[in-house]
Amino acid sequence: MSFQSETSLDEAFRQSLHLAFPPVLVRLLQALVNPTPSFPIIANFLRMDPMLTSRVLHIVNAPSYGFESKIADIERAAIAIGSNGLFRLVISLSMQQ
């Protein structure tokens, strides 16, 4: 694939994000795919959507994650899940709404 076609594909993906998701969610997804994600910034975007925040906290505290103590801070939850896992989780939760 040439650089030009990769750029076109990337731009098409960005445009489709803006059509499919609310602006805050688009910014969250962009922060998650950043090569060096900033978890304080990611947590701030998550806090802008209380429903998403509560669902992420509920999921990270599920027994399948195996944390010994409850995680109540959304930034700590984001770090625990990781940017790739959080990206998949946010997309999945968004599609359910």
Short mmCIF file of N, CA and C in Angstrom, two decimals:
data_model
loop_
_atom_site.label_atom_id
_atom_site.label_comp_id
_atom_site.label_asym_id
_atom_site.label_seq_id
_atom_site.Cartn_x
_atom_site.Cartn_y
_atom_site.Cartn_z
N MET A 1 0.85 -1.16 0.00
CA MET A 1 0.00 0.00 0.00
C MET A 1 0.90 1.23 0.00
N SER A 2 0.60 2.19 -0.82
CA SER A 2 1.42 3.39 -0.91
C SER A 2 1.08 4.36 0.23
N PHE A 3 2.00 5.30 0.45
CA PHE A 3 1.80 6.29 1.50
C PHE A 3 0.53 7.10 1.25
N GLN A 4 0.28 7.45 0.00
CA GLN A 4 -0.90 8.25 -0.34
C GLN A 4 -2.18 7.49 -0.02
N SER A 5 -2.22 6.21 -0.35
CA SER A 5 -3.44 5.46 -0.07
C SER A 5 -3.61 5.23 1.43
N GLU A 6 -2.51 5.09 2.18
CA GLU A 6 -2.61 4.97 3.63
C GLU A 6 -3.16 6.26 4.22
N THR A 7 -2.70 7.39 3.71
CA THR A 7 -3.18 8.68 4.18
C THR A 7 -4.66 8.84 3.87
N SER A 8 -5.08 8.44 2.69
CA SER A 8 -6.50 8.53 2.32
C SER A 8 -7.35 7.63 3.22
N LEU A 9 -6.85 6.45 3.49
CA LEU A 9 -7.56 5.52 4.36
C LEU A 9 -7.67 6.08 5.77
N ASP A 10 -6.58 6.66 6.26
CA ASP A 10 -6.58 7.26 7.59
C ASP A 10 -7.59 8.40 7.66
N GLU A 11 -7.61 9.25 6.64
CA GLU A 11 -8.55 10.37 6.61
C GLU A 11 -9.99 9.87 6.52
N ALA A 12 -10.23 8.83 5.75
CA ALA A 12 -11.58 8.26 5.64
C ALA A 12 -12.02 7.70 6.99
N PHE A 13 -11.11 7.08 7.70
CA PHE A 13 -11.42 6.54 9.03
C PHE A 13 -11.78 7.67 9.98
N ARG A 14 -11.01 8.74 9.96
CA ARG A 14 -11.29 9.88 10.84
C ARG A 14 -12.66 10.48 10.54
N GLN A 15 -12.98 10.62 9.27
CA GLN A 15 -14.28 11.19 8.90
C GLN A 15 -15.42 10.28 9.34
N SER A 16 -15.23 8.98 9.21
CA SER A 16 -16.29 8.06 9.61
C SER A 16 -16.49 8.08 11.13
N LEU A 17 -15.41 8.30 11.88
CA LEU A 17 -15.54 8.43 13.33
C LEU A 17 -16.45 9.59 13.69
N HIS A 18 -16.25 10.72 13.02
CA HIS A 18 -17.05 11.91 13.31
C HIS A 18 -18.52 11.70 12.96
N LEU A 19 -18.80 10.85 12.01
CA LEU A 19 -20.19 10.57 11.64
C LEU A 19 -20.84 9.58 12.59
N ALA A 20 -20.04 8.66 13.13
CA ALA A 20 -20.60 7.58 13.92
C ALA A 20 -20.67 7.85 15.41
N PHE A 21 -19.82 8.74 15.92
CA PHE A 21 -19.72 8.93 17.37
C PHE A 21 -19.81 10.40 17.76
N PRO A 22 -20.22 10.67 19.00
CA PRO A 22 -20.23 12.05 19.50
C PRO A 22 -18.80 12.60 19.57
N PRO A 23 -18.64 13.92 19.53
CA PRO A 23 -17.30 14.53 19.51
C PRO A 23 -16.39 14.10 20.66
N VAL A 24 -16.93 14.00 21.87
CA VAL A 24 -16.08 13.60 23.00
C VAL A 24 -15.55 12.19 22.81
N LEU A 25 -16.38 11.31 22.31
CA LEU A 25 -15.96 9.94 22.07
C LEU A 25 -14.91 9.86 20.97
N VAL A 26 -15.04 10.69 19.96
CA VAL A 26 -14.04 10.74 18.89
C VAL A 26 -12.69 11.16 19.47
N ARG A 27 -12.71 12.18 20.32
CA ARG A 27 -11.46 12.65 20.92
C ARG A 27 -10.87 11.58 21.83
N LEU A 28 -11.71 10.85 22.54
CA LEU A 28 -11.24 9.76 23.39
C LEU A 28 -10.58 8.68 22.54
N LEU A 29 -11.23 8.28 21.47
CA LEU A 29 -10.66 7.24 20.60
C LEU A 29 -9.35 7.70 19.98
N GLN A 30 -9.26 8.96 19.59
CA GLN A 30 -8.01 9.48 19.04
C GLN A 30 -6.91 9.45 20.10
N ALA A 31 -7.24 9.78 21.33
CA ALA A 31 -6.25 9.72 22.41
C ALA A 31 -5.79 8.29 22.66
N LEU A 32 -6.71 7.34 22.52
CA LEU A 32 -6.37 5.94 22.77
C LEU A 32 -5.46 5.35 21.70
N VAL A 33 -5.56 5.82 20.46
CA VAL A 33 -4.72 5.27 19.39
C VAL A 33 -3.41 6.03 19.24
N ASN A 34 -3.21 7.06 20.04
CA ASN A 34 -1.95 7.80 20.03
C ASN A 34 -0.82 6.83 20.40
N PRO A 35 0.32 6.89 19.68
CA PRO A 35 1.43 5.98 19.98
C PRO A 35 1.93 6.10 21.43
N THR A 36 1.78 7.27 22.02
CA THR A 36 2.14 7.45 23.44
C THR A 36 0.93 8.03 24.17
N PRO A 37 -0.01 7.15 24.52
CA PRO A 37 -1.25 7.64 25.13
C PRO A 37 -1.00 8.30 26.48
N SER A 38 -1.73 9.37 26.74
CA SER A 38 -1.67 10.08 28.02
C SER A 38 -2.90 9.67 28.84
N PHE A 39 -2.67 8.89 29.88
CA PHE A 39 -3.80 8.41 30.66
C PHE A 39 -4.53 9.50 31.44
N PRO A 40 -3.86 10.56 31.88
CA PRO A 40 -4.64 11.65 32.48
C PRO A 40 -5.61 12.29 31.47
N ILE A 41 -5.18 12.45 30.24
CA ILE A 41 -6.06 13.01 29.20
C ILE A 41 -7.19 12.03 28.89
N ILE A 42 -6.85 10.76 28.75
CA ILE A 42 -7.86 9.73 28.49
C ILE A 42 -8.90 9.72 29.61
N ALA A 43 -8.43 9.81 30.86
CA ALA A 43 -9.36 9.82 32.00
C ALA A 43 -10.27 11.04 31.96
N ASN A 44 -9.73 12.18 31.55
CA ASN A 44 -10.56 13.39 31.45
C ASN A 44 -11.66 13.21 30.41
N PHE A 45 -11.33 12.60 29.27
CA PHE A 45 -12.35 12.35 28.26
C PHE A 45 -13.39 11.38 28.78
N LEU A 46 -12.96 10.35 29.50
CA LEU A 46 -13.91 9.39 30.07
C LEU A 46 -14.85 10.07 31.06
N ARG A 47 -14.31 10.97 31.87
CA ARG A 47 -15.13 11.68 32.87
C ARG A 47 -16.23 12.52 32.22
N MET A 48 -16.04 12.89 30.97
CA MET A 48 -17.06 13.70 30.27
C MET A 48 -18.31 12.88 29.93
N ASP A 49 -18.20 11.56 30.05
CA ASP A 49 -19.34 10.68 29.78
C ASP A 49 -19.56 9.81 31.02
N PRO A 50 -20.42 10.26 31.93
CA PRO A 50 -20.63 9.51 33.18
C PRO A 50 -21.08 8.07 32.98
N MET A 51 -21.90 7.82 31.98
CA MET A 51 -22.37 6.46 31.72
C MET A 51 -21.19 5.56 31.32
N LEU A 52 -20.36 6.04 30.43
CA LEU A 52 -19.19 5.28 30.01
C LEU A 52 -18.23 5.05 31.17
N THR A 53 -18.04 6.09 31.99
CA THR A 53 -17.17 5.98 33.16
C THR A 53 -17.65 4.88 34.09
N SER A 54 -18.95 4.88 34.39
CA SER A 54 -19.48 3.86 35.31
C SER A 54 -19.36 2.46 34.73
N ARG A 55 -19.56 2.34 33.43
CA ARG A 55 -19.46 1.01 32.81
C ARG A 55 -18.02 0.51 32.79
N VAL A 56 -17.08 1.41 32.51
CA VAL A 56 -15.66 1.02 32.53
C VAL A 56 -15.26 0.60 33.94
N LEU A 57 -15.67 1.36 34.95
CA LEU A 57 -15.35 1.00 36.33
C LEU A 57 -16.00 -0.32 36.73
N HIS A 58 -17.22 -0.54 36.29
CA HIS A 58 -17.91 -1.80 36.58
C HIS A 58 -17.15 -2.97 35.96
N ILE A 59 -16.72 -2.81 34.73
CA ILE A 59 -16.03 -3.89 34.03
C ILE A 59 -14.66 -4.16 34.62
N VAL A 60 -13.90 -3.09 34.92
CA VAL A 60 -12.55 -3.30 35.46
C VAL A 60 -12.60 -3.95 36.85
N ASN A 61 -13.71 -3.79 37.55
CA ASN A 61 -13.84 -4.41 38.87
C ASN A 61 -14.47 -5.80 38.83
N ALA A 62 -14.70 -6.30 37.64
CA ALA A 62 -15.25 -7.66 37.50
C ALA A 62 -14.19 -8.68 37.94
N PRO A 63 -14.63 -9.81 38.44
CA PRO A 63 -13.69 -10.84 38.89
C PRO A 63 -12.71 -11.30 37.79
N SER A 64 -13.13 -11.21 36.55
CA SER A 64 -12.25 -11.68 35.47
C SER A 64 -10.96 -10.88 35.36
N TYR A 65 -10.96 -9.63 35.82
CA TYR A 65 -9.73 -8.84 35.82
C TYR A 65 -8.83 -9.21 36.98
N GLY A 66 -9.39 -9.73 38.05
CA GLY A 66 -8.61 -10.29 39.15
C GLY A 66 -7.87 -9.30 40.04
N PHE A 67 -8.32 -8.06 40.12
CA PHE A 67 -7.68 -7.11 41.03
C PHE A 67 -8.13 -7.39 42.45
N GLU A 68 -7.18 -7.31 43.39
CA GLU A 68 -7.49 -7.63 44.78
C GLU A 68 -8.37 -6.58 45.45
N SER A 69 -8.18 -5.31 45.07
CA SER A 69 -8.99 -4.26 45.67
C SER A 69 -9.79 -3.55 44.58
N LYS A 70 -10.86 -2.91 45.01
CA LYS A 70 -11.74 -2.23 44.07
C LYS A 70 -11.03 -1.00 43.48
N ILE A 71 -11.19 -0.81 42.18
CA ILE A 71 -10.66 0.36 41.49
C ILE A 71 -11.80 1.37 41.37
N ALA A 72 -11.62 2.54 41.99
CA ALA A 72 -12.66 3.57 41.97
C ALA A 72 -12.26 4.77 41.11
N ASP A 73 -10.98 4.88 40.77
CA ASP A 73 -10.48 6.02 39.99
C ASP A 73 -10.43 5.66 38.51
N ILE A 74 -11.04 6.49 37.67
CA ILE A 74 -11.12 6.17 36.24
C ILE A 74 -9.75 6.17 35.57
N GLU A 75 -8.83 7.02 36.02
CA GLU A 75 -7.48 7.00 35.44
C GLU A 75 -6.77 5.69 35.77
N ARG A 76 -6.90 5.25 37.00
CA ARG A 76 -6.29 3.97 37.39
C ARG A 76 -6.93 2.82 36.60
N ALA A 77 -8.24 2.89 36.39
CA ALA A 77 -8.93 1.87 35.60
C ALA A 77 -8.42 1.86 34.17
N ALA A 78 -8.23 3.05 33.59
CA ALA A 78 -7.73 3.14 32.22
C ALA A 78 -6.33 2.54 32.11
N ILE A 79 -5.49 2.82 33.09
CA ILE A 79 -4.13 2.27 33.09
C ILE A 79 -4.18 0.76 33.22
N ALA A 80 -5.06 0.26 34.10
CA ALA A 80 -5.16 -1.19 34.33
C ALA A 80 -5.62 -1.92 33.07
N ILE A 81 -6.55 -1.34 32.35
CA ILE A 81 -7.06 -1.97 31.13
C ILE A 81 -6.08 -1.79 29.97
N GLY A 82 -5.42 -0.64 29.92
CA GLY A 82 -4.49 -0.36 28.83
C GLY A 82 -5.19 0.30 27.66
N SER A 83 -4.43 0.99 26.85
CA SER A 83 -5.05 1.75 25.76
C SER A 83 -5.72 0.85 24.72
N ASN A 84 -5.10 -0.27 24.38
CA ASN A 84 -5.72 -1.17 23.39
C ASN A 84 -7.00 -1.81 23.93
N GLY A 85 -6.94 -2.28 25.15
CA GLY A 85 -8.12 -2.89 25.76
C GLY A 85 -9.23 -1.88 25.94
N LEU A 86 -8.86 -0.67 26.34
CA LEU A 86 -9.86 0.37 26.53
C LEU A 86 -10.47 0.80 25.21
N PHE A 87 -9.67 0.84 24.16
CA PHE A 87 -10.18 1.17 22.82
C PHE A 87 -11.26 0.16 22.43
N ARG A 88 -10.95 -1.13 22.55
CA ARG A 88 -11.92 -2.17 22.20
C ARG A 88 -13.17 -2.08 23.08
N LEU A 89 -12.96 -1.83 24.36
CA LEU A 89 -14.07 -1.74 25.30
C LEU A 89 -14.97 -0.54 24.98
N VAL A 90 -14.38 0.61 24.71
CA VAL A 90 -15.16 1.82 24.39
C VAL A 90 -15.96 1.62 23.11
N ILE A 91 -15.32 1.04 22.09
CA ILE A 91 -16.05 0.78 20.84
C ILE A 91 -17.22 -0.16 21.11
N SER A 92 -16.96 -1.23 21.84
CA SER A 92 -18.00 -2.20 22.13
C SER A 92 -19.16 -1.57 22.92
N LEU A 93 -18.83 -0.81 23.95
CA LEU A 93 -19.88 -0.17 24.75
C LEU A 93 -20.65 0.85 23.94
N SER A 94 -19.97 1.56 23.06
CA SER A 94 -20.62 2.57 22.24
C SER A 94 -21.59 1.95 21.26
N MET A 95 -21.25 0.79 20.74
CA MET A 95 -22.12 0.12 19.79
C MET A 95 -23.37 -0.41 20.45
N GLN A 96 -23.31 -0.68 21.75
CA GLN A 96 -24.45 -1.19 22.49
C GLN A 96 -25.48 -0.12 22.77
N GLN A 97 -25.07 1.15 22.73
CA GLN A 97 -25.99 2.25 23.08
C GLN A 97 -26.93 2.55 21.96
#
